Amino acid sequence: MRDPARGRITFDALAEEWQASRGHLAVRSQETTRFLLDKYVIPEIGAYPISGISAADVERVMSALTARGLATATRRRALSMMRLVFASAIRDRRLWVTVARMVALPRGGTKREPHWLRPEQLGRLVMAVPPLCQPVVLFLGTTGCRFSEMAALRVDDVVQTPHGLGVRVHRAATQSKRTSGAVFGPTKTHQTRTVPVPAALDEYVRTRVAFTAPGGYLFPSPTGGVWTNTNFRARSGWMEATRRAGVEGTTIHDLRHTAASLLIAAGADVKAVQVILGHSTATMTMDLYGHLFSEATWQAMERLPVIPLMQAPRAIDPAKSPGHGSVATSDRDPAGRS
């Protein structure tokens, strides 16, 4: 039974309890929700008792985010977070309903379409970065490991399996938004997997294992320490390297998509791609890359019945189309009058 007195707790106090319960999650996730709460939500409704917060109050928070020009993805994340905070109040019998559920998620594009490189483009990019960065680009572009997973790999994680050399991916070095330093924790899915070492990196990996003390990084930064996204972009001259390689606009995360496309092109099935990339489910893999696994969509289009035409339709010249200063021929009578 709900105790009305328990609904008098303020939103900021409830949010603090909820945030404290998320200690098992990745540091980056905790930092993101902490930032959203402190920056955008608590200043608006933090002092309100949760039982007195209405859907209109939540909509006001969302309107403030829109007025600030925040991206759709950020606004959706903020509303999802508020829903979770209110859901924790229901579990604790402080509320009956979650008013944040009455507010629709913002619409609009939230994700950039996956972009990947062809094999020759990946090769050019590898050669465009400094030698110390080349194994990193090649590893990310052929295994699909997340950057944070690559950064956390140590020589101790290299294993010899019956099928060949592999690396045991079981931790991640995520860059903190607050300090910009690396924070070690579990992988995104909290799972461990063994990823085969690509043939192109076999010699590199064996050499690192042979000449590196236990605990040393498999892909070290120039100082022998851990890479972060920021120092890798700076040391590799990423923006200039992608320009020289002819793949300007490519992100480091696009190397993960590149690996997926190369694996699928090489004949890997859904389960193999899921395991190598570390997706939580095969469904996620199919959602992202399903169109690459099958030619069925293209074959279906090719099998459409032939539509008989007197002649192929011609492209329309915008300069000659109606509304651009000229009159369409079909609008003229045989004498040429409009």
XYZ file of C-alpha atoms in Angstrom:
338
model
C 0.000 0.000 0.000
C 1.288 3.444 -0.887
C 2.157 5.808 1.958
C 1.226 9.401 0.909
C 3.892 10.780 3.212
C 6.566 9.018 1.177
C 5.505 11.002 -1.861
C 6.705 14.196 -0.223
C 10.325 13.448 -1.038
C 11.671 16.019 -3.483
C 12.670 15.036 -6.987
C 16.343 15.891 -6.418
C 16.469 13.670 -3.296
C 14.800 10.802 -5.155
C 17.140 11.273 -8.118
C 20.110 11.120 -5.756
C 18.899 7.779 -4.366
C 18.337 6.475 -7.888
C 21.756 7.614 -9.040
C 23.407 5.891 -6.064
C 21.710 2.612 -7.047
C 23.474 2.667 -10.441
C 26.962 2.049 -9.112
C 27.160 -1.274 -10.942
C 26.885 0.427 -14.337
C 29.708 1.767 -16.484
C 31.226 5.020 -15.256
C 30.369 6.747 -18.534
C 26.684 5.891 -18.105
C 26.680 7.206 -14.549
C 28.410 10.408 -15.641
C 25.895 10.959 -18.427
C 22.866 10.720 -16.147
C 24.590 12.806 -13.483
C 25.253 15.540 -16.039
C 21.698 15.508 -17.405
C 20.225 15.675 -13.917
C 22.446 18.469 -12.633
C 22.436 20.538 -15.814
C 18.892 20.307 -17.116
C 16.376 18.509 -14.882
C 17.025 19.390 -11.235
C 17.155 23.165 -11.885
C 13.605 22.893 -13.259
C 11.808 20.439 -10.928
C 14.392 19.382 -8.334
C 12.719 21.155 -5.412
C 9.233 19.794 -6.161
C 7.810 16.910 -4.094
C 7.419 13.986 -6.479
C 3.705 13.585 -5.686
C 3.151 17.150 -6.877
C 4.936 16.860 -10.211
C 2.586 16.725 -13.189
C 3.032 15.718 -16.809
C 2.959 19.436 -17.615
C 6.024 19.935 -15.401
C 7.875 17.210 -17.296
C 6.816 18.776 -20.603
C 8.207 22.084 -19.361
C 11.582 20.417 -18.769
C 11.499 19.003 -22.289
C 10.552 22.387 -23.752
C 13.525 23.929 -21.988
C 15.812 21.326 -23.548
C 14.377 22.089 -26.979
C 14.870 25.823 -26.429
C 18.521 25.152 -25.670
C 18.866 23.520 -29.068
C 19.795 20.087 -27.714
C 19.852 17.134 -30.090
C 16.913 14.752 -30.268
C 19.028 11.930 -28.851
C 19.923 14.025 -25.781
C 16.299 15.012 -25.161
C 15.143 11.411 -25.516
C 17.827 10.320 -23.057
C 16.742 12.983 -20.555
C 13.095 11.897 -20.694
C 14.026 8.216 -20.432
C 16.082 9.047 -17.368
C 13.164 10.902 -15.733
C 10.948 7.892 -16.432
C 13.437 5.656 -14.633
C 13.594 7.990 -11.621
C 9.803 8.016 -11.307
C 9.691 4.239 -11.854
C 11.963 3.834 -8.830
C 9.391 5.783 -6.786
C 6.660 3.367 -7.854
C 8.787 0.389 -6.846
C 9.247 2.018 -3.441
C 5.464 2.636 -3.177
C 5.891 6.385 -3.164
C 3.764 6.911 -6.293
C 0.999 5.123 -8.179
C 1.757 6.413 -11.663
C 4.757 7.632 -13.646
C 3.819 11.047 -15.008
C 6.869 11.035 -17.290
C 5.241 8.136 -19.169
C 2.472 10.514 -20.190
C 4.973 12.582 -22.180
C 5.900 11.275 -25.623
C 9.523 10.782 -26.579
C 10.794 13.526 -28.914
C 10.700 12.577 -32.560
C 13.396 13.008 -35.142
C 16.592 11.336 -36.190
C 18.593 10.098 -33.224
C 21.313 8.056 -34.838
C 23.753 8.560 -37.651
C 23.444 5.915 -40.334
C 26.222 3.299 -40.108
C 29.118 4.114 -42.401
C 31.863 1.679 -43.341
C 34.986 1.606 -45.456
C 35.836 -0.688 -48.312
C 38.991 -2.802 -47.884
C 41.106 -0.481 -50.033
C 39.852 2.564 -48.102
C 40.729 0.946 -44.789
C 44.193 0.167 -46.168
C 44.733 3.789 -47.184
C 43.604 5.012 -43.774
C 45.991 2.627 -41.991
C 48.889 3.991 -44.043
C 47.797 7.604 -43.486
C 48.219 7.510 -39.690
C 51.597 7.435 -37.879
C 53.224 3.977 -37.476
C 52.376 3.745 -33.766
C 48.680 4.220 -34.590
C 48.533 1.818 -37.519
C 47.975 -1.392 -35.468
C 45.101 0.323 -33.647
C 43.294 1.324 -36.848
C 43.861 -2.094 -38.392
C 42.659 -3.905 -35.261
C 39.516 -1.775 -34.912
C 38.748 -2.020 -38.614
C 39.040 -5.810 -38.769
C 37.760 -7.008 -35.381
C 35.059 -4.439 -34.657
C 36.111 -4.102 -31.026
C 34.983 -0.921 -29.353
C 37.743 1.647 -28.871
C 37.474 1.345 -25.091
C 37.864 -2.440 -25.337
C 40.951 -2.128 -27.527
C 42.503 0.414 -25.168
C 42.096 -1.918 -22.171
C 43.722 -4.959 -23.805
C 46.957 -6.187 -22.201
C 49.431 -8.756 -23.403
C 48.065 -11.089 -20.717
C 44.759 -11.115 -22.621
C 46.316 -12.845 -25.641
C 45.348 -16.515 -25.740
C 46.306 -19.428 -27.951
C 43.168 -21.356 -28.919
C 42.852 -24.580 -30.944
C 41.769 -22.380 -33.837
C 44.536 -19.801 -33.592
C 45.581 -16.672 -31.728
C 42.901 -14.648 -29.971
C 42.413 -11.850 -27.461
C 40.169 -12.118 -24.423
C 37.986 -9.018 -24.269
C 36.676 -8.642 -20.729
C 37.215 -5.009 -19.717
C 36.970 -1.514 -21.150
C 38.921 1.691 -20.595
C 36.268 4.368 -21.042
C 37.218 8.033 -21.186
C 35.644 9.987 -18.341
C 33.617 13.029 -19.332
C 34.585 14.668 -16.066
C 38.346 14.103 -15.940
C 39.050 13.049 -19.574
C 41.151 10.196 -18.162
C 40.587 6.490 -18.701
C 38.301 4.670 -16.270
C 38.480 0.871 -16.261
C 35.382 -1.232 -15.953
C 33.443 -4.062 -17.592
C 32.582 -4.166 -21.259
C 29.390 -2.491 -22.420
C 27.456 -5.765 -22.264
C 29.230 -6.989 -19.093
C 30.278 -10.072 -21.048
C 33.602 -11.689 -21.900
C 34.401 -12.880 -25.401
C 37.429 -14.141 -27.311
C 38.110 -12.334 -30.572
C 40.340 -13.931 -33.221
C 43.494 -11.990 -34.082
C 43.441 -11.028 -37.795
C 46.233 -12.544 -39.880
C 47.534 -9.059 -40.693
C 48.216 -8.465 -36.982
C 49.461 -11.922 -36.002
C 53.144 -10.949 -36.091
C 52.495 -7.675 -34.257
C 50.618 -9.417 -31.445
C 53.193 -12.191 -31.050
C 56.016 -9.639 -30.914
C 54.222 -7.552 -28.269
C 53.649 -10.653 -26.135
C 57.266 -11.779 -26.485
C 58.876 -8.455 -25.588
C 56.399 -6.835 -23.198
C 56.331 -7.335 -19.444
C 53.148 -8.863 -17.991
C 50.464 -6.229 -17.552
C 51.694 -4.140 -20.463
C 49.180 -2.824 -22.955
C 48.778 -4.683 -26.221
C 48.234 -1.388 -28.039
C 50.124 1.188 -25.967
C 50.082 4.958 -26.320
C 53.405 6.727 -27.024
C 54.117 6.811 -23.281
C 53.321 3.123 -22.869
C 50.032 3.941 -21.174
C 46.419 3.655 -22.160
C 44.876 5.295 -25.189
C 41.852 7.541 -24.786
C 39.712 8.680 -27.660
C 41.027 12.202 -27.265
C 44.751 11.444 -27.214
C 44.412 8.949 -30.067
C 42.648 11.471 -32.279
C 45.374 14.001 -31.530
C 48.340 11.628 -31.935
C 46.968 10.040 -35.119
C 46.033 13.383 -36.653
C 42.698 11.762 -37.357
C 41.052 14.583 -39.265
C 44.026 15.093 -41.567
C 44.605 11.344 -41.949
C 41.047 10.710 -43.101
C 41.354 13.580 -45.559
C 44.584 12.216 -47.024
C 43.070 8.739 -47.273
C 40.069 10.094 -49.158
C 37.601 9.091 -46.428
C 36.988 12.472 -44.824
C 34.135 12.386 -42.312
C 34.934 8.852 -41.161
C 34.788 8.472 -37.373
C 36.738 6.074 -35.196
C 33.478 4.254 -34.445
C 32.979 3.747 -38.190
C 35.852 1.253 -38.005
C 33.512 -0.983 -36.002
C 30.955 -0.849 -38.814
C 33.765 -1.483 -41.290
C 34.728 -4.700 -39.510
C 31.118 -5.875 -39.544
C 30.809 -5.296 -43.289
C 34.123 -7.066 -43.992
C 33.141 -10.062 -41.842
C 29.787 -10.378 -43.578
C 31.389 -10.044 -47.013
C 33.783 -12.840 -45.999
C 30.835 -15.150 -45.315
C 30.484 -14.874 -41.526
C 27.045 -15.770 -40.219
C 24.964 -13.668 -37.836
C 26.108 -15.484 -34.705
C 29.794 -15.121 -35.576
C 29.427 -11.387 -36.190
C 27.475 -10.999 -32.951
C 30.177 -12.733 -30.908
C 33.097 -10.924 -32.532
C 31.532 -7.477 -32.204
C 30.186 -8.174 -28.707
C 26.528 -7.410 -29.361
C 24.199 -8.497 -26.572
C 21.921 -10.362 -28.999
C 21.883 -11.566 -32.591
C 18.761 -9.445 -33.040
C 20.843 -6.324 -32.485
C 23.308 -7.513 -35.100
C 20.512 -8.100 -37.596
C 18.934 -4.723 -36.844
C 22.200 -2.995 -37.691
C 23.586 -5.143 -40.480
C 20.793 -7.469 -41.610
C 20.655 -5.886 -45.048
C 24.269 -6.944 -45.633
C 23.630 -10.620 -44.891
C 21.215 -11.257 -47.703
C 20.800 -10.291 -51.321
C 17.105 -11.123 -51.078
C 15.981 -7.495 -51.281
C 17.968 -6.936 -54.472
C 16.867 -10.244 -55.971
C 13.238 -9.395 -55.213
C 13.565 -6.122 -57.083
C 15.179 -7.863 -60.054
C 12.280 -10.345 -60.196
C 9.590 -7.716 -60.548
C 7.574 -8.265 -63.721
C 8.626 -6.181 -66.690
C 6.437 -3.098 -67.053
C 5.813 -2.521 -70.781
C 6.588 1.018 -71.820
C 6.470 2.744 -75.156
C 9.839 4.225 -74.277
C 11.943 4.737 -71.185
C 10.919 7.836 -69.219
C 13.343 10.678 -69.603
C 14.840 12.624 -66.741
C 13.294 16.004 -66.081
C 15.514 19.001 -66.582
C 14.717 21.287 -63.611
C 15.580 24.349 -65.701
C 12.854 23.432 -68.188
C 10.218 22.217 -65.755
C 7.110 24.287 -64.939
C 7.815 27.055 -62.494
C 11.344 27.643 -63.774
C 10.603 30.189 -66.465
C 9.657 27.896 -69.361
C 6.411 26.281 -70.402
C 6.059 22.504 -70.721
C 5.511 21.336 -74.314
C 2.424 19.362 -73.284
C 0.744 22.647 -72.307
C 0.950 24.005 -75.852
C -1.542 23.379 -78.605
C -0.418 22.169 -82.080
C 0.009 25.781 -83.169
C 2.457 26.416 -80.377
C 0.143 28.716 -78.426
C 0.060 28.432 -74.633
